[in-house]
mmCIF file of C-alpha atoms and ligand atoms in Angstrom:
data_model
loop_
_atom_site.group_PDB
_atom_site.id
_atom_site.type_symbol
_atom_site.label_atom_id
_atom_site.label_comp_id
_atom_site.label_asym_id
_atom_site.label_seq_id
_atom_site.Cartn_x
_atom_site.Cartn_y
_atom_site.Cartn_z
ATOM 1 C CA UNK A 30 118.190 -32.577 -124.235
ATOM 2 C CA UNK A 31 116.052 -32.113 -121.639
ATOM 3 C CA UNK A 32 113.590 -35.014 -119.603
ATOM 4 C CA UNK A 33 111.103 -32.977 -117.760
ATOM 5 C CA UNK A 34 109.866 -35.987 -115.107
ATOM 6 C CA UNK A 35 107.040 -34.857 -113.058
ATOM 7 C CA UNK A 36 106.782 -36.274 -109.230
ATOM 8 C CA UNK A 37 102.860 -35.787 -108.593
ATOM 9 C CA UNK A 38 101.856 -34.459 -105.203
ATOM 10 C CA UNK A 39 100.644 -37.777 -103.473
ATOM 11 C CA UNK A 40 97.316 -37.646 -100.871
ATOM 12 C CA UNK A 41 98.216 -40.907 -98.858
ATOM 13 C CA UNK A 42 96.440 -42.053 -95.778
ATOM 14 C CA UNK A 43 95.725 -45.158 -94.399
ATOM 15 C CA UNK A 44 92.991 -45.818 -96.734
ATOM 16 C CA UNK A 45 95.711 -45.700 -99.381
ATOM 17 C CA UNK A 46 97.561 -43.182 -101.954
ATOM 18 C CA UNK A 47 95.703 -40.320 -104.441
ATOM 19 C CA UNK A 48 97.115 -38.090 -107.134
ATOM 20 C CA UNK A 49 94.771 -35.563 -107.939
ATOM 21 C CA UNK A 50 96.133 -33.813 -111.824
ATOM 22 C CA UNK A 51 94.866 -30.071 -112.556
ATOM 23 C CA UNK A 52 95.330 -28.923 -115.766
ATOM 24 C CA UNK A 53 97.628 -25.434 -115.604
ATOM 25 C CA UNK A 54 98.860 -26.342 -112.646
ATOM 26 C CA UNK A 55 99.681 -29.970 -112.049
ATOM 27 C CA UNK A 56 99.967 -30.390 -115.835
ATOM 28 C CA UNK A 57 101.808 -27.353 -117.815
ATOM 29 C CA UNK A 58 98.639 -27.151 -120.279
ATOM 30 C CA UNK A 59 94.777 -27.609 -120.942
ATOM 31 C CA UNK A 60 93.957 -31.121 -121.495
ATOM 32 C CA UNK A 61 91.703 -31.887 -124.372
ATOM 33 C CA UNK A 62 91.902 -35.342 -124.292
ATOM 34 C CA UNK A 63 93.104 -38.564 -122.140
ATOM 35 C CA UNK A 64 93.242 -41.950 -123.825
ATOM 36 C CA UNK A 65 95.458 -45.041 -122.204
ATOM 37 C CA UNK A 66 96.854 -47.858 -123.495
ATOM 38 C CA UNK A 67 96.788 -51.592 -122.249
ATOM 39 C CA UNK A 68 96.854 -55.725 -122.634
ATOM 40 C CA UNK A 69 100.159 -54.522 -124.358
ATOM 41 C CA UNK A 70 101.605 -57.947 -125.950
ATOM 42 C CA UNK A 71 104.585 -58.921 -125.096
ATOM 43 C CA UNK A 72 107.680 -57.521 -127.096
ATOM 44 C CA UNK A 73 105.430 -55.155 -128.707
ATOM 45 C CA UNK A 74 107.033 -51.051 -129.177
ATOM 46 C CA UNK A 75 104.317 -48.580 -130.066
ATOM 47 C CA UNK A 76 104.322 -45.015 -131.017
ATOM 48 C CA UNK A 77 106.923 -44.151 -134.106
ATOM 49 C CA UNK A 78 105.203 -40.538 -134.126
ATOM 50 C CA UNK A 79 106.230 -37.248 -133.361
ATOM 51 C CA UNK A 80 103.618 -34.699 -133.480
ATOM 52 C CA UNK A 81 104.200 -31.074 -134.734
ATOM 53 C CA UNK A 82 101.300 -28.980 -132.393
ATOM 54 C CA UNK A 83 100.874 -31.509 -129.034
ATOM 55 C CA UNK A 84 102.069 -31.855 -125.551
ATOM 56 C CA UNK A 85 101.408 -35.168 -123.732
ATOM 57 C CA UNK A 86 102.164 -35.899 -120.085
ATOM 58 C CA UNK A 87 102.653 -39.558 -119.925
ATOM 59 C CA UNK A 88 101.970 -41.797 -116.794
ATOM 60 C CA UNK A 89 102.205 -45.187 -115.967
ATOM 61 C CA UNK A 90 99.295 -45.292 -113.697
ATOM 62 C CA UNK A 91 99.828 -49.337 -113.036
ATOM 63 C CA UNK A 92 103.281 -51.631 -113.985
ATOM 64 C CA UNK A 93 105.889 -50.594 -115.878
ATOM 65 C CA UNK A 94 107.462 -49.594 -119.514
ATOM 66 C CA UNK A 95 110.303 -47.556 -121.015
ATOM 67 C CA UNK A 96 110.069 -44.461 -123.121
ATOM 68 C CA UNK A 97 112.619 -43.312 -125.761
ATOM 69 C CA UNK A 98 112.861 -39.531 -126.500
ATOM 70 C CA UNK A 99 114.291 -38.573 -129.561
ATOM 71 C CA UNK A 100 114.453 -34.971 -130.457
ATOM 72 C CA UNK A 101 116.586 -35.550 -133.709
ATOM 73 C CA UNK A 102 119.414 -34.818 -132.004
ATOM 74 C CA UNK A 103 119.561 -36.844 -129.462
ATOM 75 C CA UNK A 104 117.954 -39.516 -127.670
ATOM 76 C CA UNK A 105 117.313 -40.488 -123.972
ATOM 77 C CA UNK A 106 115.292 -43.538 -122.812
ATOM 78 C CA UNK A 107 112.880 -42.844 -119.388
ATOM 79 C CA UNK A 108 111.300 -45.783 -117.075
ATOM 80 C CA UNK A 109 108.188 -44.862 -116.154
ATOM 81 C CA UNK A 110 107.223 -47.385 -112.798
ATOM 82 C CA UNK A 111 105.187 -44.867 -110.327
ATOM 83 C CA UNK A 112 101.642 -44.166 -110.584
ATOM 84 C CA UNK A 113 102.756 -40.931 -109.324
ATOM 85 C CA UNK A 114 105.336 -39.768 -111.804
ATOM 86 C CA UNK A 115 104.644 -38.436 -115.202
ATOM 87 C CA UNK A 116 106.755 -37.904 -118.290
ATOM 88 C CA UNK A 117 106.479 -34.539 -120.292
ATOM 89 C CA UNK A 118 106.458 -34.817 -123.781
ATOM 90 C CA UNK A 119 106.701 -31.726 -125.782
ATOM 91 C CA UNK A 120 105.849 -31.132 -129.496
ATOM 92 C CA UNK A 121 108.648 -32.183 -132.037
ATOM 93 C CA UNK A 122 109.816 -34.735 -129.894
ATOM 94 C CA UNK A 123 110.022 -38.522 -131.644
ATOM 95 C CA UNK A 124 108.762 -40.856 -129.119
ATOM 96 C CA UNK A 125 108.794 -45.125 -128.794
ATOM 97 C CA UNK A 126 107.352 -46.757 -126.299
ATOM 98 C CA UNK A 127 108.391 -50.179 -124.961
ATOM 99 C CA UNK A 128 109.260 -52.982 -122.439
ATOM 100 C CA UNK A 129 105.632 -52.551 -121.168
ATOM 101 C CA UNK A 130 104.970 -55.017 -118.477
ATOM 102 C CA UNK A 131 102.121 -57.409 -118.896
ATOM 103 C CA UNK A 132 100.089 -55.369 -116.420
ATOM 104 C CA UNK A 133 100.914 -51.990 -117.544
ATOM 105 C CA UNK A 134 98.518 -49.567 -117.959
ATOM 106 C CA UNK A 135 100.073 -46.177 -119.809
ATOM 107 C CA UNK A 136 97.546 -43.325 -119.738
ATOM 108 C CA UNK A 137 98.398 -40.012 -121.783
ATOM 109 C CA UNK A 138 96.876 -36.780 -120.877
ATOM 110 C CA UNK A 139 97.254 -34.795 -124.527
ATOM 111 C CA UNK A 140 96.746 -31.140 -125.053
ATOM 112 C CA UNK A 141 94.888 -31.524 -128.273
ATOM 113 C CA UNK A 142 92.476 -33.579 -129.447
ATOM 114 C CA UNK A 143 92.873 -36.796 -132.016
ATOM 115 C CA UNK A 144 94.132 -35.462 -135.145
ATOM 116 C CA UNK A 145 95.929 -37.280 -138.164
ATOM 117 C CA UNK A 146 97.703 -34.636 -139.744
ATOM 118 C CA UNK A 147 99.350 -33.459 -136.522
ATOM 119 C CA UNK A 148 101.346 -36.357 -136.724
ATOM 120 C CA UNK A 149 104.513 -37.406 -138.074
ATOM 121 C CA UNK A 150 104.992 -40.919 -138.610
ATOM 122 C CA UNK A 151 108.016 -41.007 -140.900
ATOM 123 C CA UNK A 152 111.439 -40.830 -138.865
ATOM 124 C CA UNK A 153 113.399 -39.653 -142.620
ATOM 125 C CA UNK A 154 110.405 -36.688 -142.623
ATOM 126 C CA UNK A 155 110.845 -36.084 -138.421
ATOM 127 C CA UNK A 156 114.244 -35.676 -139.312
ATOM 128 C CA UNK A 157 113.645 -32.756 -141.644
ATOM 129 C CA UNK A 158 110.929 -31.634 -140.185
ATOM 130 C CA UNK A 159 112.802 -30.641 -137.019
ATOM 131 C CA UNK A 160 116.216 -29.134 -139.196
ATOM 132 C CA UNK A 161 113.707 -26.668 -140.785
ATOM 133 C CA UNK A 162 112.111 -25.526 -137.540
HETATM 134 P P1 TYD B 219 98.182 -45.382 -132.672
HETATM 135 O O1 TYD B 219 98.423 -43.982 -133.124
HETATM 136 O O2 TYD B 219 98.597 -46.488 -133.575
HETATM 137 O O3 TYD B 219 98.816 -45.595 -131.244
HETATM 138 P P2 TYD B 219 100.381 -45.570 -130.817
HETATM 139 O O4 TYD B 219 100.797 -44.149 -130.886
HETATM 140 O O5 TYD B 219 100.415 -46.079 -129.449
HETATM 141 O O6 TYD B 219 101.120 -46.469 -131.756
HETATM 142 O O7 TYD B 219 96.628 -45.516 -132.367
HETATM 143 C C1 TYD B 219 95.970 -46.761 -132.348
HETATM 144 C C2 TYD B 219 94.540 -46.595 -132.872
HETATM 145 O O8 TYD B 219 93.771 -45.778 -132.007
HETATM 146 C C3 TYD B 219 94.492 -45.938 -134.242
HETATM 147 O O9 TYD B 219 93.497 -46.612 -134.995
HETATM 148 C C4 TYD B 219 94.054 -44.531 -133.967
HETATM 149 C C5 TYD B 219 93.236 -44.661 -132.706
HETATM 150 N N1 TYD B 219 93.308 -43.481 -131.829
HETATM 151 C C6 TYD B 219 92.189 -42.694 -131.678
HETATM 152 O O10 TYD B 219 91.127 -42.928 -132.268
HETATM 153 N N2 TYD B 219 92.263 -41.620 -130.835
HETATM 154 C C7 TYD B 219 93.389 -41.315 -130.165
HETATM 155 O O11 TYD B 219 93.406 -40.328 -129.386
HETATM 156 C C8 TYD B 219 94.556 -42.145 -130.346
HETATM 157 C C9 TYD B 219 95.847 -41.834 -129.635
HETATM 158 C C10 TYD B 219 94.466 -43.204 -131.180
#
């Protein structure tokens, strides 16, 4: 299984550091929609999903947390700690998210929009799903 980690181009003077994200070239699709998660509690593991049409790049724009990739198969976990590194996330692909630090901030730029039957939030049906495809 593959991790396809992303290592943004970073615009850094000494004003500071910028990472500038194009869609189609930056980011391997169009992005319909960007929503971010924090004030994580503590201990708390989100996600559960996989989603059958959707790419996500995910990106840890501020502290820290640990993704597990699970493509029925096989599973890899990925720290995500750099504002300037982003996770790819492919369709099929059953994902957890965890260990989030009390500051983190987890952004997630999506290449569809919000929608409830893309997803699949039953691991016994992810399972299945991804034998018959
Ligand atoms: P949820 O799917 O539970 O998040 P996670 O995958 O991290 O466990 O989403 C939490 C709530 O936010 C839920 O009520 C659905 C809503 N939501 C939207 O309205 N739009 C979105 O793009 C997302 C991702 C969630």
């Amino acid at each position: 299984m593959q991790i396809i980690k992303y290592a943004f181009q970073q615009h850094g003077d000494d004003r500071g550091m910028l990472v500038a994200l194009e869609e189609f070239d930056d980011i391997p699709f169009e992005i319909k929609r960007v929503y971010y998660m924090y004030d994580t509690k503590e201990g708390v593991h989100r996600g559960f999903h996989a989603h059958k049409n959707l790419e996500q790049i995910l990106i840890c724009i501020y502290g820290s947390c640990d993704v597990l990739l699970d493509n029925g198969k096989q599973k890899k976990i990925v720290s995500l700690e750099k504002p300037y590194e982003g996770l790819y996330v492919p369709n099929n692909m059953w994902r957890e998210m965890y260990n989030f630090s009390q500051d983190a901030v987890l952004m997630v730029l999506a290449s569809e929009h919000y929608v409830e039957a893309d997803y699949i939030r039953d691991y016994d049906e992810f399972l299945k799903f991804v034998k018959e495809t």
